[in-house]
Structure formats: C-alpha cells, structure tokens
C-alpha cells in the first residue's frame, strides 16, 4: 500500500531504510525545522501513521546516509560513516530496540594511519598538517554497503569508495557536444566491533577501478566493485585488479584497472580475529588454463559451499565456462 510521509520533501531527506522479518518498514530521515535538523526513524506497521523514533547521533552529518539491518530478536542496527562535506572520518553505530528506544550509541574515529594508508608521502604530510590544525581529515566518498551480524553479537561493517563525475566537451568541427560519465570504484573498508561495542580492528584496502560511458544509463558496475564472502574465520573481498598492483608499498596508490580491459581476479583475505590482511591472486582473465574469458561481473560469483566458489564467464562462440575456485586455509 501507499503511505504519506509525515513531512514534505523540502522538510526531510531519506538516509536509509529496511524491512524486518515481521514486515515492518523502517525509514530513516534527516528532518529540517528551519536551520535545525535532526534524525527520525519512522516505523510503519499496520497503521498508515508511523511510530517516530528520535535519534540524536551526536548531531553528526552522514554524507552518504545510514544503513539499517535487522539482527537478533528484532533489533535494528543503525550504522554509517559521519564527517564533514563528502569525506568520512568516523563510524556511527546504534541499536533500535523492539520497544523503540535507542541503545548502545557509539562513535569511532577513523585513525589518521588508516586514512593515510597507500597515500603518497605528499598526501600523508598534507593530512598530518590538517589534523595538527584541528581540521577534518577523512576518506573521500566512503559509503557503507552492509552490516554483518555475527552469531556472537559482534558486527562487521564493509564499505567502498564510489563516486561519479560528469564532463562535457564541444567539437567545433561537428558543432556537437559530448557528455561523458566517469565512474570510480576505489578503496574498500572493513572493521569489526565486539558485542560490547569495542572496536577490535579496522582496515582500509586499496583498490582503483574506473569506467567511462557516454550513456547516462550505463551505471551498473560491470566488472567493477567487489564481492564479499566469509569462510572459516576469514573475510574475503574479491575484485578485478590491475596486474601491476600485486606488490604495493604502504605509500603507493594502486595502478588503475580499466573496465573491460581484462585484469586479475584478486582477493583480500582478512583474519576475523586479528584483522591481519593478505592478498591473493587467483587468475588472469586473459589466460584461465589457456582460455581467455570475458563478461566478468561480481554478480556472477557464487559461494556454492564453505569450500568452493563458482564463477560463470563467457569464452566466445556462444559458449560459457564455469570456473571452480577452492577456498583453502
């Protein structure tokens, strides 16, 4: 059914939403009253009028919204990256209890050492000077993708830097204008928080993927972004990378992977207990046991079992190929 929002479009911005296992709909909004703004969570059940839950969130600004996820016993977890402008310099977490109260509200700053990871010496120095002057330093365009609720009550948060830019050029000879859409899928981010609210570890994982298009509707990720999987106490982030990036130094930024230009299927493996990271190179798209494969997409990666991942690819001549990847300790 359709329901009417309790505020006009000019008075509210949608920040996130979810459905719980009982069919209740939750919508989180930033509500403006003159120059003041606050967060409200609307819970829609059987009535057309929602229950309103006020969330303080330390008056933080969430440039890319807040993610909502149902956990045990109907609790709703709220998490997001806060910061000034378009950058994230901290993590917000809270729980909406079944009685509508907000509990366990936590704020975690992202340390400068994480923000500076894989930045050039010049960029690191610039960030250090900003922080010394009390200015905000963060990760540009970082967005939270998922809240992973573990059986022991701990949480893992995973996100990615994504943004789009538009450029326009004019051809004087043809008197035509071309608009180009540039899509950037960059660093991934992951952290783990204990059931008591302690930040156990935090990692920023370098990645640099790019696609351009003159069609504004070509916004799907194609061979970009990543696929998250978990197995036997480790987290895996699978993505397509440039072969030049296998041995990056701590102050080196990854070489760009261009969409549609082959690449290596690569994975970051993060130990769930320690947060230690290792990097795995799986195979070259141009040579899978002597076969060149095409049409890679993260949507085609399926975790068939605890021990095996399946990936369907195109080998031309109207033939597909199914690749089995064994996940070993």
Coordinates of C-alpha atoms in Angstrom, one line a residue:
X1 CA 0.0 0.0 0.0
X2 CA 1.0 3.6 -0.2
X3 CA 1.5 5.8 2.8
X4 CA 2.0 9.5 3.1
X5 CA 5.3 10.8 4.6
X6 CA 4.9 12.8 7.8
X7 CA 6.9 15.7 6.3
X8 CA 7.2 17.3 2.9
X9 CA 10.1 16.6 0.5
X10 CA 11.5 20.0 1.4
X11 CA 11.5 19.1 5.1
X12 CA 13.2 15.7 5.0
X13 CA 15.9 13.7 3.3
X14 CA 15.8 9.9 3.2
X15 CA 19.0 8.4 4.7
X16 CA 18.2 4.7 4.7
X17 CA 15.5 2.0 5.0
X18 CA 14.9 -1.7 5.7
X19 CA 12.2 -4.3 6.3
X20 CA 12.2 -6.6 9.3
X21 CA 11.2 -10.2 9.4
X22 CA 7.7 -9.2 10.6
X23 CA 7.0 -7.0 7.6
X24 CA 7.6 -3.7 9.4
X25 CA 9.1 -1.0 7.3
X26 CA 11.7 1.4 8.7
X27 CA 12.7 4.7 7.1
X28 CA 15.4 6.9 8.5
X29 CA 15.3 10.6 7.6
X30 CA 17.0 13.9 8.3
X31 CA 14.2 16.3 9.3
X32 CA 14.7 20.0 8.9
X33 CA 13.0 22.6 11.0
X34 CA 14.3 26.0 9.9
X35 CA 18.0 25.9 10.4
X36 CA 17.9 23.0 12.8
X37 CA 18.0 19.4 11.7
X38 CA 17.6 16.1 13.5
X39 CA 17.3 12.4 12.7
X40 CA 14.0 10.5 12.9
X41 CA 13.3 6.8 12.3
X42 CA 9.8 6.1 11.0
X43 CA 8.4 2.6 11.7
X44 CA 5.4 1.6 9.5
X45 CA 3.4 -1.3 10.8
X46 CA -0.4 -1.8 10.3
X47 CA -1.2 1.9 10.6
X48 CA -0.7 4.5 7.9
X49 CA 0.8 6.7 10.6
X50 CA 4.4 5.7 11.6
X51 CA 5.8 5.4 15.0
X52 CA 8.6 8.1 15.3
X53 CA 11.9 7.4 17.0
X54 CA 14.2 10.3 17.5
X55 CA 17.9 9.5 17.1
X56 CA 20.4 12.1 18.4
X57 CA 23.6 10.6 16.7
X58 CA 25.7 13.3 18.3
X59 CA 24.4 15.8 15.7
X60 CA 26.8 14.2 13.2
X61 CA 26.5 14.6 9.5
X62 CA 26.1 11.5 7.4
X63 CA 27.0 12.4 3.8
X64 CA 26.1 9.0 2.3
X65 CA 23.2 8.0 4.6
X66 CA 22.9 5.3 7.3
X67 CA 22.5 1.6 6.7
X68 CA 19.8 -0.3 8.7
X69 CA 19.9 -4.1 9.3
X70 CA 17.8 -6.4 11.4
X71 CA 19.7 -8.5 14.0
X72 CA 18.7 -11.0 16.7
X73 CA 15.3 -10.7 18.4
X74 CA 14.0 -8.0 16.0
X75 CA 16.6 -5.4 16.9
X76 CA 17.5 -2.9 14.2
X77 CA 21.2 -2.0 13.8
X78 CA 22.0 1.5 12.5
X79 CA 25.4 2.3 11.2
X80 CA 27.0 4.8 8.9
X81 CA 30.1 7.0 8.2
X82 CA 30.0 10.5 9.5
X83 CA 32.1 13.5 8.5
X84 CA 32.1 17.0 7.0
X85 CA 31.5 17.5 3.3
X86 CA 31.8 14.3 1.3
X87 CA 34.5 12.6 3.5
X88 CA 34.1 10.0 6.3
X89 CA 36.2 10.5 9.4
X90 CA 34.3 8.3 11.8
X91 CA 31.8 5.4 12.2
X92 CA 28.4 5.6 14.0
X93 CA 26.6 2.6 15.5
X94 CA 23.4 2.2 17.5
X95 CA 20.6 -0.3 18.1
X96 CA 16.9 0.3 17.9
X97 CA 15.3 -1.9 20.5
X98 CA 11.9 -3.6 19.9
X99 CA 10.3 -1.1 22.3
X100 CA 11.5 1.8 20.2
X101 CA 14.4 3.0 22.4
X102 CA 17.9 3.8 21.1
X103 CA 20.7 1.9 22.9
X104 CA 24.4 1.3 22.6
X105 CA 25.1 4.5 20.7
X106 CA 28.8 4.5 19.7
X107 CA 31.1 6.8 17.8
X108 CA 34.5 5.6 16.4
X109 CA 37.0 8.0 14.8
X110 CA 38.9 6.6 11.8
X111 CA 42.6 7.0 12.7
X112 CA 44.9 9.0 10.5
X113 CA 47.1 5.9 9.9
X114 CA 44.1 4.2 8.3
X115 CA 43.2 7.3 6.2
X116 CA 46.8 7.7 5.0
X117 CA 47.2 4.1 4.0
X118 CA 48.5 3.8 0.4
X119 CA 48.6 7.6 0.1
X120 CA 51.7 9.3 -1.3
X121 CA 54.2 10.9 1.1
X122 CA 53.0 14.3 0.0
X123 CA 49.3 13.4 0.7
X124 CA 50.2 11.9 4.0
X125 CA 52.1 15.0 5.1
X126 CA 49.2 17.2 3.9
X127 CA 46.7 15.2 6.0
X128 CA 49.0 15.4 9.1
X129 CA 49.2 19.2 8.8
X130 CA 45.4 19.4 8.5
X131 CA 44.9 17.3 11.6
X132 CA 47.5 19.3 13.6
X133 CA 45.5 22.4 12.8
X134 CA 42.3 20.7 14.0
X135 CA 40.8 20.4 10.5
X136 CA 38.7 17.4 9.5
X137 CA 40.6 14.6 7.6
X138 CA 38.7 11.6 6.2
X139 CA 38.2 9.1 3.4
X140 CA 36.6 10.7 0.4
X141 CA 33.1 9.4 -0.7
X142 CA 33.3 6.3 1.5
X143 CA 29.9 4.6 1.7
X144 CA 28.7 1.7 3.9
X145 CA 27.4 -1.3 2.0
X146 CA 26.5 -3.8 4.6
X147 CA 26.3 -4.6 8.4
X148 CA 27.2 -8.3 9.0
X149 CA 25.6 -9.5 12.3
X150 CA 27.6 -12.4 13.7
X151 CA 26.2 -15.2 16.0
X152 CA 28.2 -14.0 19.0
X153 CA 26.6 -10.5 18.7
X154 CA 29.7 -8.9 17.1
X155 CA 29.4 -6.8 13.9
X156 CA 31.4 -6.4 10.8
X157 CA 31.0 -3.3 8.6
X158 CA 32.0 -3.3 5.0
X159 CA 32.0 -0.4 2.5
X160 CA 33.6 1.1 -0.5
X161 CA 34.6 4.5 -2.1
X162 CA 32.3 5.1 -5.0
X163 CA 31.5 8.3 -6.9
X164 CA 30.7 9.6 -10.4
X165 CA 31.8 12.7 -12.3
X166 CA 30.4 14.2 -15.4
X167 CA 32.4 16.1 -18.1
X168 CA 31.2 17.8 -21.3
X169 CA 33.3 18.5 -24.4
X170 CA 32.5 20.5 -27.5
X171 CA 33.6 19.6 -31.0
X172 CA 33.9 22.8 -33.1
X173 CA 34.1 21.0 -36.4
X174 CA 30.9 19.0 -35.9
X175 CA 29.3 21.5 -33.6
X176 CA 28.3 18.7 -31.3
X177 CA 28.6 18.3 -27.5
X178 CA 29.5 15.0 -25.8
X179 CA 28.8 14.3 -22.2
X180 CA 30.9 11.6 -20.5
X181 CA 30.1 9.8 -17.3
X182 CA 33.1 8.7 -15.2
X183 CA 32.6 6.0 -12.6
X184 CA 35.1 5.4 -9.8
X185 CA 35.2 2.4 -7.6
X186 CA 38.1 2.8 -5.2
X187 CA 39.2 1.8 -1.6
X188 CA 37.3 -0.8 0.3
X189 CA 36.9 -0.5 4.1
X190 CA 36.1 -3.1 6.8
X191 CA 36.0 -3.2 10.6
X192 CA 34.9 -5.4 13.4
X193 CA 33.1 -4.3 16.5
X194 CA 32.6 -6.6 19.5
X195 CA 29.2 -7.4 21.1
X196 CA 30.1 -4.9 23.9
X197 CA 30.9 -2.1 21.5
X198 CA 34.7 -2.3 21.4
X199 CA 36.4 -1.6 18.1
X200 CA 38.5 -4.8 17.5
X201 CA 40.2 -3.8 14.2
X202 CA 39.8 -1.6 11.2
X203 CA 41.3 -1.8 7.7
X204 CA 41.3 0.2 4.5
X205 CA 42.0 -1.9 1.4
X206 CA 43.4 -0.1 -1.6
X207 CA 41.6 -0.6 -5.0
X208 CA 41.4 1.7 -8.0
X209 CA 38.8 0.8 -10.7
X210 CA 37.4 3.1 -13.4
X211 CA 34.8 3.1 -16.2
X212 CA 33.6 5.8 -18.5
X213 CA 30.5 5.9 -20.7
X214 CA 28.6 8.4 -22.9
X215 CA 25.3 6.8 -21.8
X216 CA 24.0 8.0 -18.5
X217 CA 22.1 4.7 -18.0
X218 CA 25.3 2.7 -18.1
X219 CA 25.7 3.0 -14.3
X220 CA 25.8 -0.7 -13.4
X221 CA 29.2 -1.9 -12.1
X222 CA 30.0 -4.3 -15.0
X223 CA 33.4 -5.7 -13.9
X224 CA 33.8 -3.2 -11.1
X225 CA 33.3 -3.1 -7.3
X226 CA 33.7 -6.2 -5.2
X227 CA 32.1 -9.4 -3.8
X228 CA 32.1 -10.1 -0.1
X229 CA 32.4 -13.7 1.3
X230 CA 33.1 -15.3 4.7
X231 CA 34.7 -18.7 5.4
X232 CA 36.1 -20.4 8.5
X233 CA 37.1 -17.2 10.4
X234 CA 38.2 -15.1 7.4
X235 CA 36.6 -12.4 5.3
X236 CA 37.2 -12.3 1.6
X237 CA 36.8 -9.3 -0.7
X238 CA 37.0 -10.4 -4.4
X239 CA 37.5 -7.9 -7.2
X240 CA 39.2 -7.4 -10.6
X241 CA 42.6 -5.7 -10.4
X242 CA 45.5 -4.4 -12.5
X243 CA 48.3 -6.9 -12.5
X244 CA 50.7 -4.1 -11.6
X245 CA 49.2 -4.0 -8.1
X246 CA 50.4 -7.3 -6.7
X247 CA 53.2 -5.9 -4.6
X248 CA 52.2 -2.4 -3.5
X249 CA 54.2 -0.5 -0.8
X250 CA 52.4 1.2 2.1
X251 CA 52.7 4.6 0.5
X252 CA 51.8 3.6 -3.1
X253 CA 48.5 4.0 -4.7
X254 CA 47.2 1.2 -7.0
X255 CA 47.5 1.4 -10.7
X256 CA 44.1 1.9 -12.3
X257 CA 42.1 -1.1 -13.6
X258 CA 40.1 0.0 -16.6
X259 CA 36.7 -1.7 -17.1
X260 CA 36.7 -4.1 -20.0
X261 CA 40.5 -4.5 -20.1
X262 CA 40.9 -7.9 -18.7
X263 CA 42.6 -7.9 -15.3
X264 CA 43.5 -10.3 -12.5
X265 CA 40.8 -11.7 -10.2
X266 CA 42.2 -10.8 -6.8
X267 CA 41.1 -11.2 -3.2
X268 CA 41.9 -9.6 0.1
X269 CA 41.7 -12.1 3.0
X270 CA 41.1 -10.6 6.4
X271 CA 41.5 -12.7 9.5
X272 CA 38.4 -12.2 11.6
X273 CA 40.2 -12.4 15.0
X274 CA 43.3 -10.2 14.3
X275 CA 42.3 -8.2 11.3
X276 CA 45.5 -9.1 9.5
X277 CA 45.3 -8.8 5.7
X278 CA 46.8 -10.9 3.0
X279 CA 46.4 -10.6 -0.8
X280 CA 45.6 -13.5 -3.1
X281 CA 46.0 -13.5 -6.9
X282 CA 43.5 -16.1 -8.4
X283 CA 43.8 -16.0 -12.2
X284 CA 44.3 -13.7 -15.2
X285 CA 41.2 -13.1 -17.3
X286 CA 43.2 -13.4 -20.4
X287 CA 44.6 -16.8 -19.5
X288 CA 42.5 -19.3 -17.5
X289 CA 44.2 -22.6 -18.2
X290 CA 44.9 -21.3 -21.7
X291 CA 41.5 -19.8 -22.3
X292 CA 40.7 -16.1 -22.5
X293 CA 37.4 -15.3 -20.7
X294 CA 35.0 -12.3 -20.8
X295 CA 31.9 -10.7 -19.3
X296 CA 33.2 -10.8 -15.7
X297 CA 30.8 -9.4 -13.1
X298 CA 30.8 -9.7 -9.3
X299 CA 27.2 -10.8 -9.6
X300 CA 28.4 -13.9 -11.2
X301 CA 30.4 -15.0 -8.2
X302 CA 28.6 -17.6 -6.1
X303 CA 29.8 -19.2 -2.9
X304 CA 28.5 -22.7 -3.5
X305 CA 29.8 -24.1 -0.2
X306 CA 32.3 -23.4 2.6
X307 CA 35.0 -24.9 0.4
X308 CA 34.1 -23.7 -3.1
X309 CA 33.3 -20.6 -5.2
X310 CA 31.7 -20.8 -8.6
X311 CA 32.2 -18.2 -11.4
X312 CA 30.5 -18.2 -14.8
X313 CA 32.3 -16.4 -17.6
X314 CA 32.0 -16.1 -21.4
X315 CA 34.6 -17.8 -23.7
X316 CA 33.1 -16.6 -27.0
X317 CA 31.5 -18.7 -29.8
X318 CA 28.3 -18.6 -27.7
X319 CA 29.9 -20.7 -25.0
X320 CA 30.1 -20.1 -21.3
X321 CA 32.6 -21.6 -18.9
X322 CA 32.1 -22.4 -15.2
X323 CA 35.2 -21.9 -13.0
X324 CA 35.5 -23.6 -9.6
X325 CA 37.7 -21.9 -7.1
X326 CA 38.7 -23.9 -4.0
X327 CA 38.9 -21.9 -0.8
X328 CA 41.7 -23.3 1.3
X329 CA 43.2 -22.4 4.7

